[in-house]
Tab-separated table of C-alpha atoms in Angstrom:
chain	number	residue	atom	x	y	z
A	1	UNK	CA	-21.901	6.037	-24.318
A	2	UNK	CA	-24.500	6.933	-26.619
A	3	UNK	CA	-23.966	9.281	-29.694
A	4	UNK	CA	-27.463	11.100	-29.107
A	5	UNK	CA	-26.617	14.985	-28.619
A	6	UNK	CA	-27.510	15.577	-24.784
A	7	UNK	CA	-26.429	18.515	-22.360
A	8	UNK	CA	-25.471	15.640	-19.752
A	9	UNK	CA	-23.123	14.242	-22.201
A	10	UNK	CA	-21.337	17.643	-22.970
A	11	UNK	CA	-21.209	18.252	-19.089
A	12	UNK	CA	-19.344	14.633	-18.720
A	13	UNK	CA	-17.194	15.621	-21.357
A	14	UNK	CA	-16.024	18.839	-19.379
A	15	UNK	CA	-16.587	21.414	-22.235
A	16	UNK	CA	-20.033	22.446	-20.429
A	17	UNK	CA	-20.762	23.298	-17.020
A	18	UNK	CA	-23.761	24.420	-15.168
A	19	UNK	CA	-23.390	27.134	-12.499
A	20	UNK	CA	-25.691	29.194	-10.556
A	21	UNK	CA	-25.383	31.766	-13.388
A	22	UNK	CA	-26.421	29.124	-16.025
A	23	UNK	CA	-24.655	27.078	-18.730
A	24	UNK	CA	-21.155	27.689	-19.827
A	25	UNK	CA	-19.028	26.183	-22.597
A	26	UNK	CA	-15.523	25.869	-23.519
A	27	UNK	CA	-14.485	27.979	-26.320
A	28	UNK	CA	-13.214	24.802	-28.169
A	29	UNK	CA	-16.696	23.337	-28.044
A	30	UNK	CA	-18.620	26.423	-29.601
A	31	UNK	CA	-18.879	26.026	-33.505
A	32	UNK	CA	-20.132	28.370	-36.171
A	33	UNK	CA	-21.900	26.242	-39.006
A	34	UNK	CA	-20.422	27.466	-42.538
A	35	UNK	CA	-23.325	29.030	-44.200
A	36	UNK	CA	-25.743	29.380	-41.351
A	37	UNK	CA	-25.108	32.897	-40.752
A	38	UNK	CA	-26.514	35.618	-42.742
A	39	UNK	CA	-23.885	38.555	-42.464
A	40	UNK	CA	-21.561	39.349	-45.001
A	41	UNK	CA	-18.106	39.114	-43.712
A	42	UNK	CA	-16.767	41.081	-46.458
A	43	UNK	CA	-19.589	44.228	-46.074
A	44	UNK	CA	-18.155	47.621	-45.134
A	45	UNK	CA	-18.411	47.813	-41.187
A	46	UNK	CA	-18.032	44.186	-40.225
A	47	UNK	CA	-14.417	44.198	-39.387
A	48	UNK	CA	-15.109	47.450	-37.308
A	49	UNK	CA	-17.991	45.450	-35.216
A	50	UNK	CA	-15.687	42.695	-34.353
A	51	UNK	CA	-12.836	45.308	-33.307
A	52	UNK	CA	-15.313	46.991	-31.179
A	53	UNK	CA	-16.534	43.704	-29.618
A	54	UNK	CA	-12.601	42.486	-29.074
A	55	UNK	CA	-11.695	45.788	-27.565
A	56	UNK	CA	-14.895	45.699	-25.381
A	57	UNK	CA	-14.054	42.159	-23.858
A	58	UNK	CA	-10.279	43.208	-23.246
A	59	UNK	CA	-11.503	45.790	-21.094
A	60	UNK	CA	-13.869	43.199	-19.179
A	61	UNK	CA	-16.962	44.255	-20.263
A	62	UNK	CA	-20.067	41.939	-20.551
A	63	UNK	CA	-22.168	40.410	-23.407
A	64	UNK	CA	-24.989	38.410	-23.349
A	65	UNK	CA	-24.800	34.603	-23.700
A	66	UNK	CA	-24.668	32.913	-26.854
A	67	UNK	CA	-27.860	31.289	-28.030
A	68	UNK	CA	-26.607	27.651	-29.105
A	69	UNK	CA	-27.960	24.543	-30.143
A	70	UNK	CA	-26.397	20.876	-29.555
A	71	UNK	CA	-24.324	19.734	-32.464
A	72	UNK	CA	-25.284	16.772	-34.501
A	73	UNK	CA	-22.028	14.683	-33.337
A	74	UNK	CA	-22.912	15.434	-29.949
A	75	UNK	CA	-19.254	17.007	-28.888
A	76	UNK	CA	-20.250	20.712	-28.956
A	77	UNK	CA	-22.614	23.268	-29.552
A	78	UNK	CA	-23.670	25.266	-32.574
A	79	UNK	CA	-24.295	28.976	-32.736
A	80	UNK	CA	-27.558	30.356	-33.443
A	81	UNK	CA	-27.348	33.900	-32.203
A	82	UNK	CA	-23.863	35.357	-31.456
A	83	UNK	CA	-21.758	34.672	-34.794
A	84	UNK	CA	-19.768	38.187	-34.292
A	85	UNK	CA	-19.461	37.768	-30.216
A	86	UNK	CA	-17.979	34.145	-31.383
A	87	UNK	CA	-15.404	35.295	-34.142
A	88	UNK	CA	-14.460	37.923	-31.726
A	89	UNK	CA	-13.997	35.461	-28.835
A	90	UNK	CA	-11.967	33.105	-31.627
A	91	UNK	CA	-9.678	35.781	-32.694
A	92	UNK	CA	-9.100	37.188	-29.023
A	93	UNK	CA	-7.938	33.320	-28.278
A	94	UNK	CA	-5.843	33.155	-31.232
A	95	UNK	CA	-4.040	36.474	-30.057
A	96	UNK	CA	-3.296	34.996	-26.691
A	97	UNK	CA	-6.123	36.187	-24.396
A	98	UNK	CA	-7.015	33.563	-21.760
A	99	UNK	CA	-10.835	32.722	-22.210
A	100	UNK	CA	-11.886	29.551	-19.994
A	101	UNK	CA	-15.566	29.439	-20.600
A	102	UNK	CA	-18.342	31.385	-22.357
A	103	UNK	CA	-21.936	32.165	-21.223
A	104	UNK	CA	-24.223	30.158	-23.361
A	105	UNK	CA	-28.089	29.697	-23.510
A	106	UNK	CA	-30.013	26.666	-25.084
A	107	UNK	CA	-32.316	27.604	-28.098
A	108	UNK	CA	-35.338	25.844	-28.117
A	109	UNK	CA	-36.798	25.478	-31.725
A	110	UNK	CA	-36.985	23.590	-35.008
A	111	UNK	CA	-34.808	24.201	-38.010
A	112	UNK	CA	-37.283	26.901	-39.352
A	113	UNK	CA	-37.326	28.624	-36.025
A	114	UNK	CA	-33.492	28.515	-36.185
A	115	UNK	CA	-33.406	30.332	-39.382
A	116	UNK	CA	-36.047	33.091	-38.193
A	117	UNK	CA	-34.010	33.583	-35.005
A	118	UNK	CA	-31.119	34.804	-37.165
A	119	UNK	CA	-33.602	37.480	-38.260
A	120	UNK	CA	-35.431	38.380	-35.176
A	121	UNK	CA	-32.271	38.894	-33.254
A	122	UNK	CA	-29.882	40.421	-35.383
A	123	UNK	CA	-27.177	40.561	-32.680
A	124	UNK	CA	-27.526	44.176	-31.915
A	125	UNK	CA	-26.669	45.221	-35.423
A	126	UNK	CA	-29.156	45.298	-38.081
A	127	UNK	CA	-28.623	43.143	-40.886
A	128	UNK	CA	-28.190	44.580	-44.470
A	129	UNK	CA	-30.791	44.633	-47.127
A	130	UNK	CA	-28.842	41.825	-48.919
A	131	UNK	CA	-28.502	39.793	-45.735
A	132	UNK	CA	-32.372	40.211	-44.925
A	133	UNK	CA	-33.038	39.009	-48.534
A	134	UNK	CA	-31.205	36.060	-47.998
A	135	UNK	CA	-32.830	34.939	-44.737
A	136	UNK	CA	-36.346	35.807	-46.248
A	137	UNK	CA	-35.493	33.370	-49.173
A	138	UNK	CA	-34.463	30.461	-46.873
A	139	UNK	CA	-37.631	30.962	-44.872
A	140	UNK	CA	-39.436	30.893	-48.293
A	141	UNK	CA	-37.878	27.790	-49.261
A	142	UNK	CA	-39.598	26.062	-46.274
A	143	UNK	CA	-42.831	26.674	-48.313
A	144	UNK	CA	-43.807	29.629	-46.413
A	145	UNK	CA	-46.021	32.502	-48.012
A	146	UNK	CA	-45.251	35.862	-47.478
A	147	UNK	CA	-48.185	36.258	-44.967
A	148	UNK	CA	-46.335	33.587	-42.960
A	149	UNK	CA	-42.790	34.800	-43.170
A	150	UNK	CA	-44.297	38.685	-42.137
A	151	UNK	CA	-45.906	36.839	-38.918
A	152	UNK	CA	-43.045	34.929	-38.151
A	153	UNK	CA	-40.042	37.683	-37.908
A	154	UNK	CA	-42.677	40.518	-37.372
A	155	UNK	CA	-42.813	42.447	-40.897
A	156	UNK	CA	-45.263	43.391	-43.286
A	157	UNK	CA	-46.420	41.423	-46.402
A	158	UNK	CA	-45.010	44.455	-48.305
A	159	UNK	CA	-41.355	44.357	-46.780
A	160	UNK	CA	-41.395	40.726	-47.159
A	161	UNK	CA	-42.195	41.029	-50.767
A	162	UNK	CA	-39.739	43.753	-51.585
A	163	UNK	CA	-36.890	41.596	-49.953
A	164	UNK	CA	-37.763	38.797	-51.786
A	165	UNK	CA	-37.500	40.579	-55.030
A	166	UNK	CA	-33.959	41.864	-54.204
A	167	UNK	CA	-33.180	38.233	-53.170
A	168	UNK	CA	-34.072	37.092	-56.821
A	169	UNK	CA	-32.647	40.043	-58.191
A	170	UNK	CA	-29.703	39.659	-61.185
A	171	UNK	CA	-26.449	39.172	-59.497
A	172	UNK	CA	-25.151	42.379	-61.176
A	173	UNK	CA	-27.669	44.282	-59.189
A	174	UNK	CA	-27.111	42.691	-55.774
A	175	UNK	CA	-23.537	43.438	-56.370
A	176	UNK	CA	-24.225	47.221	-57.117
A	177	UNK	CA	-26.272	47.048	-53.680
A	178	UNK	CA	-23.345	45.446	-51.808
A	179	UNK	CA	-20.889	48.000	-53.054
A	180	UNK	CA	-23.025	50.926	-51.752
A	181	UNK	CA	-23.413	52.033	-55.685
A	182	UNK	CA	-27.232	52.223	-55.411
A	183	UNK	CA	-29.825	51.675	-52.280
A	184	UNK	CA	-31.743	48.539	-52.069
A	185	UNK	CA	-35.016	50.485	-52.589
A	186	UNK	CA	-33.919	51.757	-55.980
A	187	UNK	CA	-32.729	48.099	-57.101
A	188	UNK	CA	-35.810	46.827	-56.130
A	189	UNK	CA	-37.804	49.260	-57.986
A	190	UNK	CA	-35.652	48.455	-61.027
A	191	UNK	CA	-36.134	44.852	-60.528
A	192	UNK	CA	-39.964	45.413	-60.681
A	193	UNK	CA	-39.883	47.571	-63.607
A	194	UNK	CA	-37.540	45.751	-65.877
A	195	UNK	CA	-36.874	42.255	-64.462
A	196	UNK	CA	-33.776	40.682	-65.809
A	197	UNK	CA	-33.157	44.037	-67.527
A	198	UNK	CA	-32.689	45.820	-64.244
A	199	UNK	CA	-29.147	45.523	-64.326
A	200	UNK	CA	-28.499	47.122	-68.091
A	201	UNK	CA	-30.913	49.750	-66.633
A	202	UNK	CA	-28.794	50.551	-63.604
A	203	UNK	CA	-25.808	50.152	-65.239
A	204	UNK	CA	-26.480	52.896	-67.431
A	205	UNK	CA	-27.772	55.035	-64.679
A	206	UNK	CA	-24.299	54.280	-63.188
A	207	UNK	CA	-22.504	55.835	-65.820
A	208	UNK	CA	-24.648	58.863	-66.112
A	209	UNK	CA	-24.205	59.396	-62.603
A	210	UNK	CA	-20.408	59.075	-62.820
A	211	UNK	CA	-20.615	61.630	-65.532
A	212	UNK	CA	-22.254	63.912	-63.522
A	213	UNK	CA	-19.907	63.509	-60.895
A	214	UNK	CA	-22.039	61.309	-58.296
A	215	UNK	CA	-21.203	58.204	-56.726
A	216	UNK	CA	-24.477	56.632	-56.222
A	217	UNK	CA	-27.697	55.692	-58.408
A	218	UNK	CA	-30.429	57.217	-57.189
A	219	UNK	CA	-34.472	55.780	-57.759
A	220	UNK	CA	-34.844	59.343	-59.984
A	221	UNK	CA	-32.103	58.254	-62.395
A	222	UNK	CA	-33.998	55.019	-63.514
A	223	UNK	CA	-37.683	56.648	-63.712
A	224	UNK	CA	-38.635	58.089	-67.354
A	225	UNK	CA	-38.850	61.653	-67.369
A	226	UNK	CA	-42.477	62.501	-66.844
A	227	UNK	CA	-43.691	66.334	-67.418
A	228	UNK	CA	-44.687	68.233	-64.410
A	229	UNK	CA	-48.210	68.752	-63.310
A	230	UNK	CA	-48.319	72.651	-65.022
A	231	UNK	CA	-47.776	70.971	-68.209
A	232	UNK	CA	-50.037	67.778	-67.769
A	233	UNK	CA	-53.136	69.639	-66.918
A	234	UNK	CA	-53.442	72.003	-70.395
A	235	UNK	CA	-52.260	68.784	-72.239
A	236	UNK	CA	-55.698	66.769	-70.529
A	237	UNK	CA	-57.700	69.603	-71.483
A	238	UNK	CA	-56.617	69.707	-75.112
A	239	UNK	CA	-57.318	65.672	-75.233
A	240	UNK	CA	-60.863	66.840	-73.696
A	241	UNK	CA	-61.320	69.270	-76.058
A	242	UNK	CA	-60.511	66.609	-79.098
A	243	UNK	CA	-63.147	64.318	-77.721
A	244	UNK	CA	-65.954	66.910	-77.143
A	245	UNK	CA	-65.386	68.094	-80.767
A	246	UNK	CA	-66.157	64.625	-82.222
A	247	UNK	CA	-69.862	64.130	-82.857
A	248	UNK	CA	-71.708	62.173	-80.175
A	249	UNK	CA	-72.854	59.520	-82.961
A	250	UNK	CA	-69.351	59.229	-84.069
A	251	UNK	CA	-67.981	58.308	-80.524
A	252	UNK	CA	-70.510	55.605	-80.156
A	253	UNK	CA	-69.716	54.444	-83.414
A	254	UNK	CA	-66.073	54.529	-82.285
A	255	UNK	CA	-66.717	52.079	-79.595
A	256	UNK	CA	-65.553	49.288	-81.852
A	257	UNK	CA	-62.162	49.464	-83.902
A	258	UNK	CA	-62.794	51.329	-87.054
A	259	UNK	CA	-61.464	50.186	-90.231
A	260	UNK	CA	-57.971	51.378	-91.144
A	261	UNK	CA	-58.943	54.091	-93.951
A	262	UNK	CA	-62.034	55.639	-91.855
A	263	UNK	CA	-61.522	59.353	-91.241
A	264	UNK	CA	-63.030	61.881	-88.768
A	265	UNK	CA	-63.025	65.708	-89.598
A	266	UNK	CA	-62.794	67.873	-86.702
A	267	UNK	CA	-61.984	71.528	-86.227
A	268	UNK	CA	-58.336	72.697	-86.886
A	269	UNK	CA	-58.474	74.910	-83.742
A	270	UNK	CA	-58.932	71.651	-81.643
A	271	UNK	CA	-55.820	69.819	-83.312
A	272	UNK	CA	-53.742	73.545	-82.870
A	273	UNK	CA	-54.020	73.297	-79.341
A	274	UNK	CA	-53.310	69.888	-78.835
A	275	UNK	CA	-50.220	70.008	-80.883
A	276	UNK	CA	-48.975	73.342	-79.244
A	277	UNK	CA	-49.292	71.482	-75.693
A	278	UNK	CA	-47.457	68.554	-76.836
A	279	UNK	CA	-44.500	70.906	-78.304
A	280	UNK	CA	-44.774	72.505	-74.850
A	281	UNK	CA	-44.096	69.152	-73.222
A	282	UNK	CA	-41.311	68.436	-75.762
A	283	UNK	CA	-39.652	71.491	-74.962
A	284	UNK	CA	-39.680	70.846	-71.379
A	285	UNK	CA	-38.393	67.427	-71.566
A	286	UNK	CA	-35.633	69.101	-73.901
A	287	UNK	CA	-34.640	71.782	-71.428
A	288	UNK	CA	-34.586	69.058	-68.497
A	289	UNK	CA	-32.193	66.785	-70.953
A	290	UNK	CA	-30.034	69.795	-71.826
A	291	UNK	CA	-29.606	70.628	-68.072
A	292	UNK	CA	-28.731	67.121	-67.161
A	293	UNK	CA	-25.951	66.964	-70.017
A	294	UNK	CA	-24.782	70.576	-68.829
A	295	UNK	CA	-24.161	69.493	-65.219
A	296	UNK	CA	-22.532	66.314	-66.349
A	297	UNK	CA	-20.170	68.335	-68.788
A	298	UNK	CA	-19.421	70.672	-65.758
A	299	UNK	CA	-18.758	68.039	-63.345
A	300	UNK	CA	-16.397	66.520	-66.120
A	301	UNK	CA	-14.702	69.612	-66.550
A	302	UNK	CA	-14.432	69.848	-62.621
A	303	UNK	CA	-12.579	66.623	-62.079
A	304	UNK	CA	-10.509	67.486	-65.344
A	305	UNK	CA	-9.635	70.694	-63.566
A	306	UNK	CA	-8.724	68.881	-60.137
A	307	UNK	CA	-6.519	66.445	-62.131
A	308	UNK	CA	-4.443	69.066	-63.554
A	309	UNK	CA	-4.053	70.753	-60.338
A	310	UNK	CA	-2.271	67.630	-58.388
């Protein structure tokens, strides 16, 4: 008998059959390829999903057919879509439930299309950001551009670009996202702004968040302090006044870099206003930092109080 995989061969082996309802496979012939599925089996909620599927099947509930392709050895089928359903079936069989046949549907497509199918199906449960990022990284490895990946999975170029940043993020950053300590969007912004230094920036923000009694790092926590608009506008006006106070011929001369010891004389009142606005912004920043410090101190005191009460 030829070793070339075929549906006819699987039917002759008795592990696949065709009925009016479609194709069916023996559970023993259905395989999960190691490393193919994107889902993180240790992620929060994964086990709940499996148990929910098992309970659904125990009650006789129906599920869509598995999408499968022929195994290379010609002795079974590999799951393309339906990994959670397959895991649930395997566990139910181990627990003693009788499952003789499982509905399957042949997947038509090449290796690239098989990878894309994981991203477009998602088995009725959305993939987590890190799972999506890994999926797009795999597609990029085929030599596809961001635009081509987006067209393949029905997503925007910006979305693909952001997820690829997450895929290339330092391991420590990815673990923060995985643990729910920060949102993927926050991690992506940190990586975009700080590169390999993103882990240190997020780590510092995590310590500050913990000191303030917070469990999650927000995007605001990693952004540098910026003055409010009400403080920026007067500062802009003060800078404009300095520029206007410079004689036109001097401004023309300053189009080129002057020598280091060159000086310019301007009215003191102009500099006074500029310094006053700068001091106003400094005071606002000090106030914001003090407010954050007081909030953190209060959170620590509250935590200590709860500890004494136990």
